[in-house]
Amino acid sequence: MNHNDFLTSAYGVRIPRIIYGTAWKKDSTATLVEQAVGLGFRGIDTACQPKHYNEAGVGDGMAACLRRGIDRSELYLQSKFTSLNGQDPMRLPYDPKASLDEQVAQSFQTSLKNLQTTYLDCLVLHSPLANQQQTLEVWGAMERIFHGGGAKQLGISNCYDLQQLALLYRDATIKPAVIQNRFYAQTQYDRSIRDFCKQHRIIYQSFWTLTGNPQVLAHTTVQTLAAKYRRSAAQVFFRYLSQIDIIPLTGTTSESHMREDLAIFDFELTADECNAVETLL
């Protein structure tokens, strides 16, 4: 990836314009991460949540890449703190009886150990907690990690309520640099949230981008562009998103799809073509 394939966050962190997502990869995680980085991915997303992620597998895959000569500084690595209601009670990465503050600290230490690293490029709150007070308590614990140099920036995921995001932004000392949301029609594609993000230099990351949008990928507009550029519909959609500064996550397990996802920077849609795709959302 070259320098055009990155966005720089409000905290000066370079984030690749497409990120490899590692949910649901189980025992294949290490192999897939090593393969993705080998092909050119420089951003990896995971979570300290054994229910859906094999974080230690991500660490093993990364370690293999570092042994092959890739420097840690070239990689953008983000992981998440997941509160109790998002965890498998049989496989908890922290003490459930500990305070929220302590749970965040323990989860973070587990992440560093799993990922075999001394810092995260981004620590993400997996989803808001039951109320604003708890969310802010967890955020405060994340801010301490940021101030200690453990995370270069902070983010939030699965936050679909603009008021909730605005309150967090207002009350946080270290403002969210990233939001990562499911990108689909049911939330009107987070229009109001994305507008807020633009105003406040928050980078929007999308997940479920292909799975959640079969009607977009099948639409004549996208199919016509795919034919014109000799690309897949997925490539056209990912390219459109990258041109409006959305960073899509891709969780593909297919080598050919990995290559296609990385090749979206080899062509560019015109402003009119972007507007045509925009109308589908």
CSV table of C-alpha atoms in Angstrom, one decimal:
chain,number,residue,atom,x,y,z
A,1,MET,CA,0.0,0.0,0.0
A,2,ASN,CA,1.3,3.5,-0.7
A,3,HIS,CA,0.7,6.7,1.2
A,4,ASN,CA,-2.6,7.5,-0.7
A,5,ASP,CA,-4.0,4.3,0.8
A,6,PHE,CA,-4.1,5.8,4.4
A,7,LEU,CA,-6.2,8.3,6.2
A,8,THR,CA,-4.6,10.3,9.1
A,9,SER,CA,-6.8,10.6,12.2
A,10,ALA,CA,-7.3,13.6,14.5
A,11,TYR,CA,-4.5,12.0,16.7
A,12,GLY,CA,-2.0,11.8,13.8
A,13,VAL,CA,-2.4,8.0,13.4
A,14,ARG,CA,-2.2,6.7,9.9
A,15,ILE,CA,-5.0,4.3,9.3
A,16,PRO,CA,-5.1,2.1,6.1
A,17,ARG,CA,-8.1,2.8,3.9
A,18,ILE,CA,-9.1,-0.9,4.1
A,19,ILE,CA,-8.7,-3.1,7.2
A,20,TYR,CA,-8.7,-6.8,7.6
A,21,GLY,CA,-11.3,-8.0,10.1
A,22,THR,CA,-10.7,-11.1,12.1
A,23,ALA,CA,-14.1,-12.0,13.7
A,24,TRP,CA,-15.3,-15.6,13.4
A,25,LYS,CA,-11.9,-16.9,12.1
A,26,LYS,CA,-11.3,-19.3,15.0
A,27,ASP,CA,-8.4,-21.7,14.4
A,28,SER,CA,-7.7,-20.2,10.9
A,29,THR,CA,-7.0,-16.8,12.4
A,30,ALA,CA,-3.2,-16.9,12.5
A,31,THR,CA,-2.9,-18.3,9.0
A,32,LEU,CA,-5.4,-15.8,7.5
A,33,VAL,CA,-3.7,-12.8,9.3
A,34,GLU,CA,-0.3,-13.8,8.0
A,35,GLN,CA,-1.7,-14.3,4.5
A,36,ALA,CA,-3.5,-10.9,4.6
A,37,VAL,CA,-0.4,-9.0,5.7
A,38,GLY,CA,1.7,-10.9,3.2
A,39,LEU,CA,-0.6,-9.8,0.4
A,40,GLY,CA,-0.5,-6.2,1.5
A,41,PHE,CA,-3.0,-5.5,4.2
A,42,ARG,CA,-1.5,-3.2,6.9
A,43,GLY,CA,-4.6,-2.7,9.1
A,44,ILE,CA,-5.9,-5.5,11.4
A,45,ASP,CA,-9.0,-5.4,13.5
A,46,THR,CA,-9.7,-7.7,16.4
A,47,ALA,CA,-11.2,-7.7,19.9
A,48,CYS,CA,-10.5,-9.1,23.4
A,49,GLN,CA,-13.7,-11.2,23.1
A,50,PRO,CA,-13.1,-15.0,22.8
A,51,LYS,CA,-16.7,-15.5,21.9
A,52,HIS,CA,-16.2,-14.1,18.3
A,53,TYR,CA,-12.4,-13.5,18.1
A,54,ASN,CA,-9.2,-15.5,18.4
A,55,GLU,CA,-7.1,-12.5,19.5
A,56,ALA,CA,-4.1,-14.7,20.3
A,57,GLY,CA,-4.3,-16.1,16.8
A,58,VAL,CA,-4.0,-12.6,15.5
A,59,GLY,CA,-0.9,-12.2,17.6
A,60,ASP,CA,0.6,-15.4,16.2
A,61,GLY,CA,-0.1,-14.3,12.6
A,62,MET,CA,1.4,-10.9,13.3
A,63,ALA,CA,4.5,-12.4,14.9
A,64,ALA,CA,5.0,-14.5,11.8
A,65,CYS,CA,4.9,-11.4,9.7
A,66,LEU,CA,7.4,-9.6,11.9
A,67,ARG,CA,9.7,-12.6,11.5
A,68,ARG,CA,9.4,-12.1,7.8
A,69,GLY,CA,10.7,-8.6,8.1
A,70,ILE,CA,7.7,-6.4,8.4
A,71,ASP,CA,8.1,-3.8,11.1
A,72,ARG,CA,5.5,-3.3,13.8
A,73,SER,CA,5.4,0.4,13.0
A,74,GLU,CA,4.1,-0.5,9.5
A,75,LEU,CA,1.0,-2.2,10.9
A,76,TYR,CA,-2.2,-0.6,12.3
A,77,LEU,CA,-3.6,-2.8,15.0
A,78,GLN,CA,-6.9,-2.1,16.7
A,79,SER,CA,-8.6,-4.2,19.4
A,80,LYS,CA,-11.6,-3.7,21.6
A,81,PHE,CA,-12.8,-3.8,25.2
A,82,THR,CA,-16.0,-5.8,25.3
A,83,SER,CA,-18.2,-5.4,28.4
A,84,LEU,CA,-19.6,-8.5,30.2
A,85,ASN,CA,-22.9,-8.6,28.2
A,86,GLY,CA,-20.9,-9.1,25.0
A,87,GLN,CA,-18.7,-11.9,26.4
A,88,ASP,CA,-19.0,-15.7,26.7
A,89,PRO,CA,-19.4,-16.2,30.5
A,90,MET,CA,-17.3,-19.4,30.2
A,91,ARG,CA,-14.3,-17.6,28.5
A,92,LEU,CA,-13.8,-14.2,30.1
A,93,PRO,CA,-10.6,-12.2,29.4
A,94,TYR,CA,-10.9,-10.4,32.8
A,95,ASP,CA,-12.4,-10.8,36.3
A,96,PRO,CA,-16.2,-10.3,36.1
A,97,LYS,CA,-16.3,-9.2,39.7
A,98,ALA,CA,-13.7,-6.4,39.2
A,99,SER,CA,-14.8,-2.8,38.8
A,100,LEU,CA,-15.4,-1.6,35.2
A,101,ASP,CA,-12.2,0.4,35.5
A,102,GLU,CA,-10.2,-2.8,36.4
A,103,GLN,CA,-12.0,-4.8,33.8
A,104,VAL,CA,-10.7,-2.4,31.1
A,105,ALA,CA,-7.2,-2.5,32.5
A,106,GLN,CA,-7.2,-6.3,32.6
A,107,SER,CA,-8.7,-6.7,29.2
A,108,PHE,CA,-6.1,-4.4,27.8
A,109,GLN,CA,-3.2,-6.4,29.4
A,110,THR,CA,-4.8,-9.5,27.9
A,111,SER,CA,-4.8,-7.9,24.5
A,112,LEU,CA,-1.1,-6.9,24.7
A,113,LYS,CA,-0.2,-10.4,25.7
A,114,ASN,CA,-2.4,-12.0,23.0
A,115,LEU,CA,-1.1,-9.7,20.3
A,116,GLN,CA,2.5,-9.9,21.4
A,117,THR,CA,2.8,-6.1,21.3
A,118,THR,CA,3.6,-3.2,23.6
A,119,TYR,CA,0.8,-0.9,22.3
A,120,LEU,CA,-2.3,-0.7,20.2
A,121,ASP,CA,-2.8,1.8,17.4
A,122,CYS,CA,-6.4,2.1,18.5
A,123,LEU,CA,-8.4,0.8,21.5
A,124,VAL,CA,-12.1,0.6,20.7
A,125,LEU,CA,-15.1,0.3,23.0
A,126,HIS,CA,-17.0,-2.6,21.5
A,127,SER,CA,-20.3,-1.0,22.2
A,128,PRO,CA,-21.8,1.6,24.5
A,129,LEU,CA,-22.8,0.3,28.0
A,130,ALA,CA,-26.2,0.2,29.6
A,131,ASN,CA,-26.1,3.9,30.5
A,132,GLN,CA,-24.1,7.0,29.8
A,133,GLN,CA,-22.5,6.9,33.2
A,134,GLN,CA,-21.1,3.4,32.7
A,135,THR,CA,-19.9,4.2,29.2
A,136,LEU,CA,-18.0,7.3,30.5
A,137,GLU,CA,-16.5,5.2,33.3
A,138,VAL,CA,-15.1,2.7,30.8
A,139,TRP,CA,-14.0,5.6,28.5
A,140,GLY,CA,-12.1,7.1,31.5
A,141,ALA,CA,-10.3,3.8,32.0
A,142,MET,CA,-9.5,3.8,28.3
A,143,GLU,CA,-8.2,7.4,28.5
A,144,ARG,CA,-5.8,6.3,31.2
A,145,ILE,CA,-4.4,3.7,28.8
A,146,PHE,CA,-4.1,6.4,26.2
A,147,HIS,CA,-2.2,8.7,28.5
A,148,GLY,CA,0.1,5.9,29.5
A,149,GLY,CA,1.1,5.4,25.9
A,150,GLY,CA,-0.7,2.0,25.6
A,151,ALA,CA,-3.0,3.1,22.8
A,152,LYS,CA,-2.4,5.8,20.2
A,153,GLN,CA,-6.1,6.7,19.9
A,154,LEU,CA,-9.5,5.6,21.1
A,155,GLY,CA,-12.7,4.6,19.3
A,156,ILE,CA,-16.2,3.3,19.7
A,157,SER,CA,-18.1,0.6,17.8
A,158,ASN,CA,-21.8,-0.3,17.5
A,159,CYS,CA,-22.9,3.2,18.4
A,160,TYR,CA,-26.0,4.0,16.3
A,161,ASP,CA,-27.5,6.7,18.4
A,162,LEU,CA,-26.3,10.2,17.4
A,163,GLN,CA,-27.1,11.7,20.8
A,164,GLN,CA,-25.1,9.0,22.5
A,165,LEU,CA,-22.1,9.7,20.3
A,166,ALA,CA,-22.4,13.5,20.7
A,167,LEU,CA,-22.6,13.1,24.5
A,168,LEU,CA,-19.5,10.9,24.6
A,169,TYR,CA,-17.7,13.4,22.3
A,170,ARG,CA,-18.7,16.3,24.6
A,171,ASP,CA,-17.8,14.6,27.9
A,172,ALA,CA,-14.6,12.7,26.9
A,173,THR,CA,-11.2,14.3,27.4
A,174,ILE,CA,-9.7,12.2,24.7
A,175,LYS,CA,-12.3,12.4,21.9
A,176,PRO,CA,-13.1,9.3,19.9
A,177,ALA,CA,-10.9,9.2,16.7
A,178,VAL,CA,-12.8,6.3,15.1
A,179,ILE,CA,-16.3,4.9,15.0
A,180,GLN,CA,-16.9,1.4,13.6
A,181,ASN,CA,-20.5,0.5,12.7
A,182,ARG,CA,-22.5,-2.0,10.7
A,183,PHE,CA,-23.2,-0.2,7.4
A,184,TYR,CA,-26.6,-1.0,6.1
A,185,ALA,CA,-30.0,0.4,5.1
A,186,GLN,CA,-31.7,-0.3,8.5
A,187,THR,CA,-29.8,2.6,10.0
A,188,GLN,CA,-30.1,4.8,6.9
A,189,TYR,CA,-26.4,4.2,6.5
A,190,ASP,CA,-25.7,6.3,9.6
A,191,ARG,CA,-26.1,9.5,7.7
A,192,SER,CA,-26.5,11.8,10.7
A,193,ILE,CA,-23.7,10.0,12.5
A,194,ARG,CA,-21.4,10.3,9.5
A,195,ASP,CA,-22.1,14.0,9.2
A,196,PHE,CA,-21.2,14.4,12.9
A,197,CYS,CA,-18.0,12.4,12.2
A,198,LYS,CA,-17.0,14.8,9.3
A,199,GLN,CA,-17.5,17.8,11.5
A,200,HIS,CA,-15.4,16.4,14.4
A,201,ARG,CA,-12.7,14.5,12.5
A,202,ILE,CA,-13.9,11.1,13.5
A,203,ILE,CA,-13.0,8.4,11.0
A,204,TYR,CA,-15.9,6.1,10.1
A,205,GLN,CA,-15.2,2.4,9.6
A,206,SER,CA,-17.8,0.2,8.1
A,207,PHE,CA,-18.4,-3.5,8.8
A,208,TRP,CA,-20.9,-5.9,7.3
A,209,THR,CA,-20.4,-3.8,4.2
A,210,LEU,CA,-20.9,-6.4,1.6
A,211,THR,CA,-23.1,-8.9,3.5
A,212,GLY,CA,-25.5,-6.1,4.5
A,213,ASN,CA,-25.9,-4.7,1.0
A,214,PRO,CA,-26.8,-7.4,-1.5
A,215,GLN,CA,-29.3,-5.0,-3.2
A,216,VAL,CA,-26.6,-2.3,-3.7
A,217,LEU,CA,-24.1,-4.8,-5.2
A,218,ALA,CA,-26.8,-6.2,-7.5
A,219,HIS,CA,-28.0,-2.8,-8.7
A,220,THR,CA,-27.6,-1.9,-12.3
A,221,THR,CA,-25.6,1.3,-11.4
A,222,VAL,CA,-22.9,-0.8,-9.6
A,223,GLN,CA,-23.0,-3.6,-12.2
A,224,THR,CA,-22.5,-1.1,-15.0
A,225,LEU,CA,-19.6,0.5,-13.3
A,226,ALA,CA,-18.1,-3.0,-12.6
A,227,ALA,CA,-18.3,-3.8,-16.3
A,228,LYS,CA,-16.8,-0.4,-17.3
A,229,TYR,CA,-13.8,-0.8,-15.0
A,230,ARG,CA,-13.6,-4.6,-15.3
A,231,ARG,CA,-13.9,-4.9,-11.6
A,232,SER,CA,-16.3,-6.8,-9.3
A,233,ALA,CA,-19.3,-5.1,-7.7
A,234,ALA,CA,-17.6,-5.5,-4.3
A,235,GLN,CA,-14.6,-3.6,-5.6
A,236,VAL,CA,-16.7,-0.8,-7.0
A,237,PHE,CA,-18.6,-0.4,-3.7
A,238,PHE,CA,-15.4,-0.5,-1.6
A,239,ARG,CA,-13.8,2.0,-3.9
A,240,TYR,CA,-16.8,4.3,-3.6
A,241,LEU,CA,-16.6,4.1,0.2
A,242,SER,CA,-12.8,4.8,0.2
A,243,GLN,CA,-13.4,7.9,-2.0
A,244,ILE,CA,-15.8,9.3,0.6
A,245,ASP,CA,-13.3,8.5,3.4
A,246,ILE,CA,-15.1,5.5,4.9
A,247,ILE,CA,-12.8,2.7,5.8
A,248,PRO,CA,-14.4,-0.7,5.1
A,249,LEU,CA,-13.4,-3.8,7.0
A,250,THR,CA,-13.2,-7.0,4.9
A,251,GLY,CA,-13.2,-10.4,6.6
A,252,THR,CA,-12.7,-12.5,3.5
A,253,THR,CA,-11.0,-15.9,3.8
A,254,SER,CA,-10.4,-16.1,0.1
A,255,GLU,CA,-7.0,-15.2,-1.3
A,256,SER,CA,-8.4,-13.9,-4.6
A,257,HIS,CA,-10.9,-11.7,-2.7
A,258,MET,CA,-8.0,-10.4,-0.5
A,259,ARG,CA,-6.1,-9.4,-3.7
A,260,GLU,CA,-9.2,-7.8,-5.2
A,261,ASP,CA,-9.9,-5.8,-2.0
A,262,LEU,CA,-6.3,-4.5,-2.0
A,263,ALA,CA,-6.6,-3.6,-5.7
A,264,ILE,CA,-9.4,-1.1,-5.2
A,265,PHE,CA,-6.8,1.7,-5.2
A,266,ASP,CA,-5.8,0.9,-8.8
A,267,PHE,CA,-8.8,2.7,-10.3
A,268,GLU,CA,-10.9,5.7,-9.4
A,269,LEU,CA,-14.6,6.6,-9.8
A,270,THR,CA,-15.5,10.0,-11.2
A,271,ALA,CA,-17.5,12.5,-9.0
A,272,ASP,CA,-20.6,11.7,-11.0
A,273,GLU,CA,-20.2,8.0,-10.6
A,274,CYS,CA,-19.7,8.4,-6.8
A,275,ASN,CA,-23.0,10.4,-6.8
A,276,ALA,CA,-24.7,7.7,-8.7
A,277,VAL,CA,-23.7,5.1,-6.1
A,278,GLU,CA,-24.6,7.6,-3.3
A,279,THR,CA,-28.2,7.7,-4.5
A,280,LEU,CA,-28.5,3.9,-3.8
A,281,LEU,CA,-27.9,4.6,-0.1
